[in-house]
Amino acid sequence: MHARDILKVAAKVGPGALLPALLLSACTTTAAGTGAETEAARPRYPATDIPAEAETVPVGTGDADAADDPAIWRNAANPAASLLLGTDKKAGLYVYGLDGTVRDFSPAGALNNTDLREVRLADGSTRILVGASDRTDRTEPRIALFSLDGATGKLTVLGSDSFLKPGHAPAEAYGFCMGAPLAAGELARAYVVLKDGTVAESRLVENGGRIVPQHLRDVKFATQSEGCVVDDVWKTLYVAEEDVGIWKVPLSGAALTAQPFAKVGAADGLVDDVEGLAIARKANGHTWLVASSQGDNAYALFDAETGKPAGRFRVEGGAIGGTSDTDGIEVVLGDFGPAFPEGVFMAQDGNNAPKAQNFKLLSWRSIRTAMGIR
């Protein structure tokens, strides 16, 4: 068992489990051989190897599990000038160019997951609104909001606000994703996945000259969850319950009710932890859900409409190096200039040694060609 895995076990079952987890790891290694041999015993399902085509500058926090979740903004007027975002969950939020260089960094604290939407304000102006789950206070979850300047790549801090009702039980912000507004007067919806498996939905609204979250409703999963993504066209939220699989939650009804979508195991090609989720939509409307199968360092594709598995790939080979232990992912299809003519896939790399963690980039054309996707 890797040290990272031990810490994840402790996080799921409580800090009191850390010592037993360490002892169990030691016993397992002694009985079965090296830690690498123990890790090799986990399922490793077939996948197509595709080399990374670019990577970001490493995050500033070294020797730690720090890089976590990305987001992508496509510049429709100048696709090659599109921007990438990525969290350093120990320190704040980065903005990168498509060449992987840093355009800006906001030292906003322990931001875990991030997402963005272009929104129209009450005065008619538009804004690139960036949100993130703020877990700086491990008992009071907050949503951190930023405005992204598409021309300069600079972030402006808008604030970090609590959203649960006063007097709530201690809770920790973890996963995060955003969706389109579902009612008049809203800029967007925001979904914070709490460490206990609760997903809290809030609407983002203008109030007193600020953009603030207003909590609306919840859906609860039995065990630790983190990755989430919203399909704005079909008004569906997808959530990754790490040891179980992927759920879909229709957003149009009065209540949020989860429905099973894919399960951990060979049939759906998922090895726990199931982590980041992303939506890949072609211009003709065909949509795939992409999931990080962290347990075997792979990414699984599903037909979003039917739920059928559509293949698996790994970021492996080439001069840049592959990815492993991926937390967050993102993909946006469309023209991103000569280097990424059909779209960009971005994945956190949990082992970028000897440097700090970073994010790897692939062209969607490379993924589509290698996997035979039309």
mmCIF file of C-alpha atoms in Angstrom:
data_model
loop_
_atom_site.group_PDB
_atom_site.id
_atom_site.type_symbol
_atom_site.label_atom_id
_atom_site.label_comp_id
_atom_site.label_asym_id
_atom_site.label_seq_id
_atom_site.Cartn_x
_atom_site.Cartn_y
_atom_site.Cartn_z
ATOM 1 C CA MET A 1 0.000 0.000 0.000
ATOM 2 C CA HIS A 2 1.377 3.391 -0.994
ATOM 3 C CA ALA A 3 1.563 6.172 1.575
ATOM 4 C CA ARG A 4 -1.041 8.091 -0.429
ATOM 5 C CA ASP A 5 -3.399 5.102 -0.239
ATOM 6 C CA ILE A 6 -2.891 4.792 3.529
ATOM 7 C CA LEU A 7 -3.835 8.434 4.028
ATOM 8 C CA LYS A 8 -6.944 7.969 1.881
ATOM 9 C CA VAL A 9 -8.031 4.984 3.990
ATOM 10 C CA ALA A 10 -7.545 7.041 7.132
ATOM 11 C CA ALA A 11 -9.523 9.926 5.670
ATOM 12 C CA LYS A 12 -12.454 7.665 4.816
ATOM 13 C CA VAL A 13 -12.760 5.948 8.159
ATOM 14 C CA GLY A 14 -11.368 8.575 10.521
ATOM 15 C CA PRO A 15 -7.988 9.624 11.914
ATOM 16 C CA GLY A 16 -8.041 6.855 14.508
ATOM 17 C CA ALA A 17 -7.633 4.330 11.719
ATOM 18 C CA LEU A 18 -4.257 5.671 10.570
ATOM 19 C CA LEU A 19 -2.109 3.536 12.876
ATOM 20 C CA PRO A 20 -4.001 0.287 12.122
ATOM 21 C CA ALA A 21 -3.759 1.107 8.414
ATOM 22 C CA LEU A 22 -0.010 1.548 8.711
ATOM 23 C CA LEU A 23 0.335 -1.690 10.643
ATOM 24 C CA LEU A 24 -1.830 -3.554 8.171
ATOM 25 C CA SER A 25 0.265 -2.183 5.316
ATOM 26 C CA ALA A 26 3.430 -3.390 7.002
ATOM 27 C CA CYS A 27 1.974 -6.851 7.603
ATOM 28 C CA THR A 28 0.781 -7.106 4.020
ATOM 29 C CA THR A 29 4.178 -6.128 2.671
ATOM 30 C CA THR A 30 5.955 -8.631 4.909
ATOM 31 C CA ALA A 31 3.644 -11.495 4.040
ATOM 32 C CA ALA A 32 3.233 -10.893 0.342
ATOM 33 C CA GLY A 33 6.489 -9.230 -0.636
ATOM 34 C CA THR A 34 7.179 -5.652 -1.618
ATOM 35 C CA GLY A 35 4.653 -2.877 -1.679
ATOM 36 C CA ALA A 36 4.917 -2.826 -5.465
ATOM 37 C CA GLU A 37 3.940 -6.500 -5.631
ATOM 38 C CA THR A 38 0.958 -5.816 -3.367
ATOM 39 C CA GLU A 39 -0.134 -2.939 -5.602
ATOM 40 C CA ALA A 40 0.194 -5.164 -8.673
ATOM 41 C CA ALA A 41 -2.425 -7.498 -7.207
ATOM 42 C CA ARG A 42 -5.128 -4.887 -7.778
ATOM 43 C CA PRO A 43 -7.219 -5.239 -10.959
ATOM 44 C CA ARG A 44 -5.655 -3.671 -14.027
ATOM 45 C CA TYR A 45 -8.038 -3.754 -16.940
ATOM 46 C CA PRO A 46 -6.992 -3.352 -20.593
ATOM 47 C CA ALA A 47 -6.669 0.195 -21.906
ATOM 48 C CA THR A 48 -5.213 1.977 -24.928
ATOM 49 C CA ASP A 49 -1.974 3.858 -24.231
ATOM 50 C CA ILE A 50 -1.952 7.454 -25.508
ATOM 51 C CA PRO A 51 1.027 9.771 -24.888
ATOM 52 C CA ALA A 52 0.602 13.212 -23.351
ATOM 53 C CA GLU A 53 1.180 16.105 -25.746
ATOM 54 C CA ALA A 54 1.837 18.865 -23.230
ATOM 55 C CA GLU A 55 1.961 19.462 -19.496
ATOM 56 C CA THR A 56 1.623 22.339 -17.063
ATOM 57 C CA VAL A 57 4.297 23.795 -14.878
ATOM 58 C CA PRO A 58 4.239 21.858 -11.566
ATOM 59 C CA VAL A 59 2.236 23.313 -8.706
ATOM 60 C CA GLY A 60 4.128 25.209 -6.052
ATOM 61 C CA THR A 61 3.577 22.718 -3.230
ATOM 62 C CA GLY A 62 6.268 20.055 -3.490
ATOM 63 C CA ASP A 63 6.597 16.657 -1.817
ATOM 64 C CA ALA A 64 2.835 16.476 -1.240
ATOM 65 C CA ASP A 65 -0.444 15.373 -2.787
ATOM 66 C CA ALA A 66 -1.259 18.919 -3.898
ATOM 67 C CA ALA A 67 -2.433 19.280 -7.521
ATOM 68 C CA ASP A 68 -6.016 18.100 -7.723
ATOM 69 C CA ASP A 69 -8.637 19.342 -10.169
ATOM 70 C CA PRO A 70 -8.647 21.211 -13.510
ATOM 71 C CA ALA A 71 -11.067 23.360 -15.493
ATOM 72 C CA ILE A 72 -10.917 24.614 -19.085
ATOM 73 C CA TRP A 73 -12.130 27.862 -20.647
ATOM 74 C CA ARG A 74 -12.359 27.896 -24.437
ATOM 75 C CA ASN A 75 -11.736 31.268 -26.048
ATOM 76 C CA ALA A 76 -14.210 31.163 -28.933
ATOM 77 C CA ALA A 77 -12.747 34.308 -30.539
ATOM 78 C CA ASN A 78 -9.143 33.060 -30.362
ATOM 79 C CA PRO A 79 -9.112 29.332 -29.553
ATOM 80 C CA ALA A 80 -5.326 29.079 -29.237
ATOM 81 C CA ALA A 81 -5.519 31.667 -26.434
ATOM 82 C CA SER A 82 -7.832 29.485 -24.326
ATOM 83 C CA LEU A 83 -7.036 29.074 -20.646
ATOM 84 C CA LEU A 84 -6.632 26.179 -18.231
ATOM 85 C CA LEU A 85 -7.124 26.228 -14.471
ATOM 86 C CA GLY A 86 -5.869 23.845 -11.801
ATOM 87 C CA THR A 87 -6.027 23.684 -8.030
ATOM 88 C CA ASP A 88 -3.146 23.312 -5.633
ATOM 89 C CA LYS A 89 -5.279 22.065 -2.764
ATOM 90 C CA LYS A 90 -2.688 23.195 -0.236
ATOM 91 C CA ALA A 91 -2.363 26.734 -1.544
ATOM 92 C CA GLY A 92 -4.774 28.095 -4.178
ATOM 93 C CA LEU A 93 -5.701 28.249 -7.855
ATOM 94 C CA TYR A 94 -3.528 28.423 -10.999
ATOM 95 C CA VAL A 95 -4.281 29.730 -14.477
ATOM 96 C CA TYR A 96 -2.245 28.253 -17.355
ATOM 97 C CA GLY A 97 -2.005 28.843 -21.063
ATOM 98 C CA LEU A 98 -2.348 25.939 -23.483
ATOM 99 C CA ASP A 99 1.458 25.769 -23.462
ATOM 100 C CA GLY A 100 1.312 24.900 -19.759
ATOM 101 C CA THR A 101 2.972 28.098 -18.524
ATOM 102 C CA VAL A 102 1.533 29.935 -15.528
ATOM 103 C CA ARG A 103 -0.563 33.012 -16.327
ATOM 104 C CA ASP A 104 -1.727 33.688 -12.792
ATOM 105 C CA PHE A 105 -1.958 32.220 -9.301
ATOM 106 C CA SER A 106 -4.377 33.137 -6.544
ATOM 107 C CA PRO A 107 -3.143 32.115 -3.053
ATOM 108 C CA ALA A 108 -6.713 31.529 -1.908
ATOM 109 C CA GLY A 109 -6.091 28.645 0.483
ATOM 110 C CA ALA A 110 -7.111 24.993 0.447
ATOM 111 C CA LEU A 111 -9.171 24.873 -2.767
ATOM 112 C CA ASN A 112 -9.896 21.271 -3.692
ATOM 113 C CA ASN A 113 -11.999 21.120 -6.885
ATOM 114 C CA THR A 114 -12.814 23.812 -9.435
ATOM 115 C CA ASP A 115 -15.182 24.508 -12.319
ATOM 116 C CA LEU A 116 -16.397 27.476 -14.352
ATOM 117 C CA ARG A 117 -19.282 28.865 -16.369
ATOM 118 C CA GLU A 118 -19.750 31.957 -18.520
ATOM 119 C CA VAL A 119 -22.605 33.928 -16.946
ATOM 120 C CA ARG A 120 -24.632 37.022 -17.802
ATOM 121 C CA LEU A 121 -25.036 39.574 -15.010
ATOM 122 C CA ALA A 122 -28.101 41.700 -14.361
ATOM 123 C CA ASP A 123 -26.461 44.697 -16.073
ATOM 124 C CA GLY A 124 -26.118 42.657 -19.285
ATOM 125 C CA SER A 125 -22.371 42.125 -19.040
ATOM 126 C CA THR A 126 -20.824 38.662 -19.203
ATOM 127 C CA ARG A 127 -18.288 37.146 -16.857
ATOM 128 C CA ILE A 128 -16.205 33.997 -16.696
ATOM 129 C CA LEU A 129 -17.240 32.833 -13.236
ATOM 130 C CA VAL A 130 -14.877 30.366 -11.582
ATOM 131 C CA GLY A 131 -15.843 28.444 -8.455
ATOM 132 C CA ALA A 132 -14.012 26.091 -6.120
ATOM 133 C CA SER A 133 -14.665 24.031 -3.005
ATOM 134 C CA ASP A 134 -12.909 25.830 -0.153
ATOM 135 C CA ARG A 135 -11.862 23.418 2.594
ATOM 136 C CA THR A 136 -9.578 25.832 4.442
ATOM 137 C CA ASP A 137 -11.894 25.427 7.426
ATOM 138 C CA ARG A 138 -12.468 21.674 7.724
ATOM 139 C CA THR A 139 -15.710 22.200 9.657
ATOM 140 C CA GLU A 140 -17.310 24.994 7.606
ATOM 141 C CA PRO A 141 -17.598 24.328 3.865
ATOM 142 C CA ARG A 142 -17.389 27.347 1.589
ATOM 143 C CA ILE A 143 -17.586 28.151 -2.103
ATOM 144 C CA ALA A 144 -14.753 30.362 -3.334
ATOM 145 C CA LEU A 145 -15.624 32.483 -6.373
ATOM 146 C CA PHE A 146 -13.389 34.285 -8.860
ATOM 147 C CA SER A 147 -13.753 36.276 -12.044
ATOM 148 C CA LEU A 148 -11.387 35.194 -14.827
ATOM 149 C CA ASP A 149 -10.208 37.762 -17.370
ATOM 150 C CA GLY A 150 -10.094 35.885 -20.662
ATOM 151 C CA ALA A 151 -7.729 38.403 -22.247
ATOM 152 C CA THR A 152 -5.081 38.554 -19.510
ATOM 153 C CA GLY A 153 -5.618 35.248 -17.722
ATOM 154 C CA LYS A 154 -5.825 37.056 -14.395
ATOM 155 C CA LEU A 155 -8.104 36.025 -11.538
ATOM 156 C CA THR A 156 -10.058 38.449 -9.376
ATOM 157 C CA VAL A 157 -11.190 37.131 -5.996
ATOM 158 C CA LEU A 158 -14.923 37.647 -5.482
ATOM 159 C CA GLY A 159 -15.134 36.034 -2.052
ATOM 160 C CA SER A 160 -15.525 32.733 -0.248
ATOM 161 C CA ASP A 161 -18.893 32.138 1.377
ATOM 162 C CA SER A 162 -20.571 29.571 3.580
ATOM 163 C CA PHE A 163 -23.805 28.170 2.214
ATOM 164 C CA LEU A 164 -25.188 25.672 4.735
ATOM 165 C CA LYS A 165 -27.716 26.832 7.292
ATOM 166 C CA PRO A 166 -26.372 28.193 10.601
ATOM 167 C CA GLY A 167 -26.048 25.538 13.277
ATOM 168 C CA HIS A 168 -25.301 22.701 10.850
ATOM 169 C CA ALA A 169 -23.092 19.808 11.934
ATOM 170 C CA PRO A 170 -19.364 20.165 11.136
ATOM 171 C CA ALA A 171 -18.751 19.373 7.469
ATOM 172 C CA GLU A 172 -15.828 19.497 5.068
ATOM 173 C CA ALA A 173 -16.005 20.755 1.475
ATOM 174 C CA TYR A 174 -14.486 18.272 -0.974
ATOM 175 C CA GLY A 175 -15.753 17.914 -4.555
ATOM 176 C CA PHE A 176 -17.169 20.731 -6.654
ATOM 177 C CA CYS A 177 -18.824 21.316 -10.000
ATOM 178 C CA MET A 178 -21.042 23.929 -11.609
ATOM 179 C CA GLY A 179 -24.085 23.807 -13.842
ATOM 180 C CA ALA A 180 -26.266 26.130 -15.862
ATOM 181 C CA PRO A 181 -29.011 28.108 -14.065
ATOM 182 C CA LEU A 182 -32.273 26.229 -13.604
ATOM 183 C CA ALA A 183 -34.519 29.151 -12.662
ATOM 184 C CA ALA A 184 -34.917 32.868 -13.328
ATOM 185 C CA GLY A 185 -32.608 35.171 -11.398
ATOM 186 C CA GLU A 186 -29.763 32.674 -11.168
ATOM 187 C CA LEU A 187 -26.299 32.932 -12.682
ATOM 188 C CA ALA A 188 -25.479 29.242 -12.257
ATOM 189 C CA ARG A 189 -25.884 26.277 -9.939
ATOM 190 C CA ALA A 190 -23.037 25.024 -7.732
ATOM 191 C CA TYR A 191 -22.627 21.554 -6.267
ATOM 192 C CA VAL A 192 -20.358 20.910 -3.301
ATOM 193 C CA VAL A 193 -19.634 17.289 -2.449
ATOM 194 C CA LEU A 194 -19.070 17.086 1.294
ATOM 195 C CA LYS A 195 -16.655 14.567 2.756
ATOM 196 C CA ASP A 196 -19.505 12.460 4.193
ATOM 197 C CA GLY A 197 -21.068 11.864 0.775
ATOM 198 C CA THR A 198 -23.657 14.641 0.880
ATOM 199 C CA VAL A 199 -23.930 16.737 -2.280
ATOM 200 C CA ALA A 200 -25.257 20.224 -1.534
ATOM 201 C CA GLU A 201 -26.841 22.182 -4.386
ATOM 202 C CA SER A 202 -26.821 25.990 -4.267
ATOM 203 C CA ARG A 203 -27.826 28.653 -6.712
ATOM 204 C CA LEU A 204 -25.378 31.480 -7.416
ATOM 205 C CA VAL A 205 -27.108 34.862 -7.443
ATOM 206 C CA GLU A 206 -26.310 38.554 -7.385
ATOM 207 C CA ASN A 207 -27.044 40.070 -4.000
ATOM 208 C CA GLY A 208 -25.944 43.482 -2.763
ATOM 209 C CA GLY A 209 -23.288 43.860 -5.443
ATOM 210 C CA ARG A 210 -21.800 40.419 -4.798
ATOM 211 C CA ILE A 211 -22.256 36.930 -6.195
ATOM 212 C CA VAL A 212 -23.231 34.574 -3.378
ATOM 213 C CA PRO A 213 -24.431 30.972 -2.968
ATOM 214 C CA GLN A 214 -27.898 30.154 -1.647
ATOM 215 C CA HIS A 215 -28.377 26.557 -0.547
ATOM 216 C CA LEU A 216 -31.343 24.740 -2.099
ATOM 217 C CA ARG A 217 -31.332 20.954 -1.632
ATOM 218 C CA ASP A 218 -29.157 17.875 -1.044
ATOM 219 C CA VAL A 219 -28.639 14.329 -2.214
ATOM 220 C CA LYS A 220 -26.768 11.868 0.020
ATOM 221 C CA PHE A 221 -24.477 8.985 -0.902
ATOM 222 C CA ALA A 222 -23.536 6.268 1.567
ATOM 223 C CA THR A 223 -19.753 6.649 1.415
ATOM 224 C CA GLN A 224 -17.061 9.156 0.496
ATOM 225 C CA SER A 225 -17.614 10.854 -2.853
ATOM 226 C CA GLU A 226 -15.770 13.640 -4.655
ATOM 227 C CA GLY A 227 -15.829 13.846 -8.438
ATOM 228 C CA CYS A 228 -18.866 15.430 -10.049
ATOM 229 C CA VAL A 229 -19.905 17.024 -13.331
ATOM 230 C CA VAL A 230 -23.103 18.533 -14.722
ATOM 231 C CA ASP A 231 -24.453 17.837 -18.202
ATOM 232 C CA ASP A 232 -26.167 21.156 -18.876
ATOM 233 C CA VAL A 233 -28.006 19.926 -21.973
ATOM 234 C CA TRP A 234 -29.665 16.964 -20.253
ATOM 235 C CA LYS A 235 -29.810 18.695 -16.851
ATOM 236 C CA THR A 236 -28.108 15.780 -15.138
ATOM 237 C CA LEU A 237 -25.560 15.688 -12.323
ATOM 238 C CA TYR A 238 -23.056 12.806 -12.229
ATOM 239 C CA VAL A 239 -21.305 11.929 -8.966
ATOM 240 C CA ALA A 240 -18.452 9.497 -8.312
ATOM 241 C CA GLU A 241 -18.843 7.520 -5.084
ATOM 242 C CA GLU A 242 -15.219 6.495 -4.780
ATOM 243 C CA ASP A 243 -15.485 2.834 -3.768
ATOM 244 C CA VAL A 244 -18.842 2.158 -5.437
ATOM 245 C CA GLY A 245 -19.135 3.734 -8.873
ATOM 246 C CA ILE A 246 -20.924 6.555 -10.689
ATOM 247 C CA TRP A 247 -24.442 7.873 -10.063
ATOM 248 C CA LYS A 248 -26.604 10.155 -12.175
ATOM 249 C CA VAL A 249 -28.992 12.643 -10.603
ATOM 250 C CA PRO A 250 -31.680 14.331 -12.742
ATOM 251 C CA LEU A 251 -31.917 18.008 -11.831
ATOM 252 C CA SER A 252 -35.339 18.898 -13.233
ATOM 253 C CA GLY A 253 -37.460 17.367 -10.468
ATOM 254 C CA ALA A 254 -38.432 18.834 -7.129
ATOM 255 C CA ALA A 255 -36.109 16.451 -5.271
ATOM 256 C CA LEU A 256 -32.661 15.096 -6.100
ATOM 257 C CA THR A 257 -32.798 11.323 -6.529
ATOM 258 C CA ALA A 258 -29.729 9.291 -7.481
ATOM 259 C CA GLN A 259 -29.821 6.535 -10.094
ATOM 260 C CA PRO A 260 -26.975 4.025 -10.675
ATOM 261 C CA PHE A 261 -24.942 4.673 -13.830
ATOM 262 C CA ALA A 262 -21.745 2.555 -13.590
ATOM 263 C CA LYS A 263 -20.224 0.268 -10.962
ATOM 264 C CA VAL A 264 -16.687 -0.504 -9.842
ATOM 265 C CA GLY A 265 -15.623 -3.773 -11.501
ATOM 266 C CA ALA A 266 -14.651 -5.326 -14.791
ATOM 267 C CA ALA A 267 -18.059 -4.899 -16.447
ATOM 268 C CA ASP A 268 -17.821 -1.100 -16.435
ATOM 269 C CA GLY A 269 -14.023 -0.881 -16.375
ATOM 270 C CA LEU A 270 -13.704 1.021 -13.097
ATOM 271 C CA VAL A 271 -11.138 0.355 -10.353
ATOM 272 C CA ASP A 272 -11.612 2.258 -7.109
ATOM 273 C CA ASP A 273 -11.138 4.992 -6.330
ATOM 274 C CA VAL A 274 -13.425 6.444 -8.970
ATOM 275 C CA GLU A 275 -12.374 10.087 -9.018
ATOM 276 C CA GLY A 276 -12.754 12.913 -11.542
ATOM 277 C CA LEU A 277 -15.635 13.064 -14.035
ATOM 278 C CA ALA A 278 -15.969 15.092 -17.241
ATOM 279 C CA ILE A 279 -18.440 15.548 -20.094
ATOM 280 C CA ALA A 280 -17.271 15.386 -23.724
ATOM 281 C CA ARG A 281 -19.948 16.618 -26.146
ATOM 282 C CA LYS A 282 -19.585 16.721 -29.924
ATOM 283 C CA ALA A 283 -21.190 19.452 -32.019
ATOM 284 C CA ASN A 284 -23.864 16.960 -33.136
ATOM 285 C CA GLY A 285 -24.861 16.403 -29.511
ATOM 286 C CA HIS A 286 -23.313 12.950 -28.981
ATOM 287 C CA THR A 287 -21.979 12.888 -25.443
ATOM 288 C CA TRP A 288 -19.483 10.794 -23.491
ATOM 289 C CA LEU A 289 -18.906 10.715 -19.753
ATOM 290 C CA VAL A 290 -15.216 10.324 -18.915
ATOM 291 C CA ALA A 291 -14.153 8.984 -15.506
ATOM 292 C CA SER A 292 -10.823 8.642 -13.713
ATOM 293 C CA SER A 293 -10.357 4.978 -12.784
ATOM 294 C CA GLN A 294 -7.683 5.908 -10.276
ATOM 295 C CA GLY A 295 -7.059 2.392 -9.002
ATOM 296 C CA ASP A 296 -5.476 1.256 -12.268
ATOM 297 C CA ASN A 297 -4.316 4.629 -13.609
ATOM 298 C CA ALA A 298 -6.810 4.729 -16.469
ATOM 299 C CA TYR A 299 -9.749 6.705 -17.854
ATOM 300 C CA ALA A 300 -13.060 5.095 -18.765
ATOM 301 C CA LEU A 301 -15.460 6.417 -21.404
ATOM 302 C CA PHE A 302 -19.220 5.851 -21.328
ATOM 303 C CA ASP A 303 -21.947 6.728 -23.766
ATOM 304 C CA ALA A 304 -23.814 9.253 -21.629
ATOM 305 C CA GLU A 305 -27.187 8.478 -23.182
ATOM 306 C CA THR A 306 -27.084 4.672 -22.911
ATOM 307 C CA GLY A 307 -24.585 4.236 -20.075
ATOM 308 C CA LYS A 308 -22.670 1.651 -22.109
ATOM 309 C CA PRO A 309 -18.857 1.542 -21.709
ATOM 310 C CA ALA A 310 -17.136 2.994 -24.787
ATOM 311 C CA GLY A 311 -13.502 2.092 -24.026
ATOM 312 C CA ARG A 312 -10.602 2.911 -21.743
ATOM 313 C CA PHE A 313 -7.265 4.651 -22.171
ATOM 314 C CA ARG A 314 -4.139 5.496 -20.205
ATOM 315 C CA VAL A 315 -1.865 8.500 -20.547
ATOM 316 C CA GLU A 316 1.336 6.614 -21.168
ATOM 317 C CA GLY A 317 4.426 6.737 -23.393
ATOM 318 C CA GLY A 318 6.107 9.622 -25.158
ATOM 319 C CA ALA A 319 8.714 12.094 -23.969
ATOM 320 C CA ILE A 320 6.544 13.907 -21.422
ATOM 321 C CA GLY A 321 5.586 10.869 -19.364
ATOM 322 C CA GLY A 322 2.288 9.427 -18.257
ATOM 323 C CA THR A 323 -0.175 9.998 -15.446
ATOM 324 C CA SER A 324 -0.918 7.987 -12.337
ATOM 325 C CA ASP A 325 -3.216 8.284 -9.305
ATOM 326 C CA THR A 326 -5.321 10.855 -11.147
ATOM 327 C CA ASP A 327 -7.806 12.862 -9.106
ATOM 328 C CA GLY A 328 -9.473 15.497 -11.266
ATOM 329 C CA ILE A 329 -9.987 15.551 -15.034
ATOM 330 C CA GLU A 330 -11.629 17.862 -17.548
ATOM 331 C CA VAL A 331 -12.347 17.734 -21.273
ATOM 332 C CA VAL A 332 -13.829 20.318 -23.624
ATOM 333 C CA LEU A 333 -14.406 19.587 -27.312
ATOM 334 C CA GLY A 334 -14.035 22.144 -30.078
ATOM 335 C CA ASP A 335 -11.298 24.092 -31.803
ATOM 336 C CA PHE A 336 -8.430 25.018 -29.476
ATOM 337 C CA GLY A 337 -5.979 25.995 -32.202
ATOM 338 C CA PRO A 338 -3.363 23.941 -34.102
ATOM 339 C CA ALA A 339 -2.140 21.917 -31.112
ATOM 340 C CA PHE A 340 -5.633 20.846 -30.041
ATOM 341 C CA PRO A 341 -7.874 21.100 -33.133
ATOM 342 C CA GLU A 342 -10.779 19.026 -31.777
ATOM 343 C CA GLY A 343 -10.561 19.577 -28.026
ATOM 344 C CA VAL A 344 -8.438 19.298 -24.898
ATOM 345 C CA PHE A 345 -8.321 16.582 -22.224
ATOM 346 C CA MET A 346 -6.602 17.591 -18.973
ATOM 347 C CA ALA A 347 -5.696 15.203 -16.150
ATOM 348 C CA GLN A 348 -3.998 15.636 -12.788
ATOM 349 C CA ASP A 349 -0.808 13.603 -12.481
ATOM 350 C CA GLY A 350 -0.321 12.255 -8.973
ATOM 351 C CA ASN A 351 3.302 11.225 -9.555
ATOM 352 C CA ASN A 352 5.389 13.715 -11.494
ATOM 353 C CA ALA A 353 8.624 12.894 -9.635
ATOM 354 C CA PRO A 354 11.137 14.302 -9.104
ATOM 355 C CA LYS A 355 9.092 17.471 -9.617
ATOM 356 C CA ALA A 356 5.864 18.425 -7.869
ATOM 357 C CA GLN A 357 2.526 17.210 -9.213
ATOM 358 C CA ASN A 358 1.086 18.802 -12.345
ATOM 359 C CA PHE A 359 -1.505 18.346 -15.106
ATOM 360 C CA LYS A 360 -1.015 16.519 -18.411
ATOM 361 C CA LEU A 361 -2.725 17.537 -21.670
ATOM 362 C CA LEU A 362 -3.948 15.440 -24.594
ATOM 363 C CA SER A 363 -5.632 16.378 -27.832
ATOM 364 C CA TRP A 364 -9.132 14.947 -28.168
ATOM 365 C CA ARG A 365 -8.203 14.046 -31.741
ATOM 366 C CA SER A 366 -5.469 11.766 -30.384
ATOM 367 C CA ILE A 367 -7.919 10.108 -28.002
ATOM 368 C CA ARG A 368 -10.612 9.761 -30.651
ATOM 369 C CA THR A 369 -8.199 8.310 -33.221
ATOM 370 C CA ALA A 370 -6.526 5.879 -30.832
ATOM 371 C CA MET A 371 -9.858 4.581 -29.539
ATOM 372 C CA GLY A 372 -11.682 4.511 -32.868
ATOM 373 C CA ILE A 373 -14.319 7.009 -31.762
ATOM 374 C CA ARG A 374 -16.295 8.656 -34.556
#
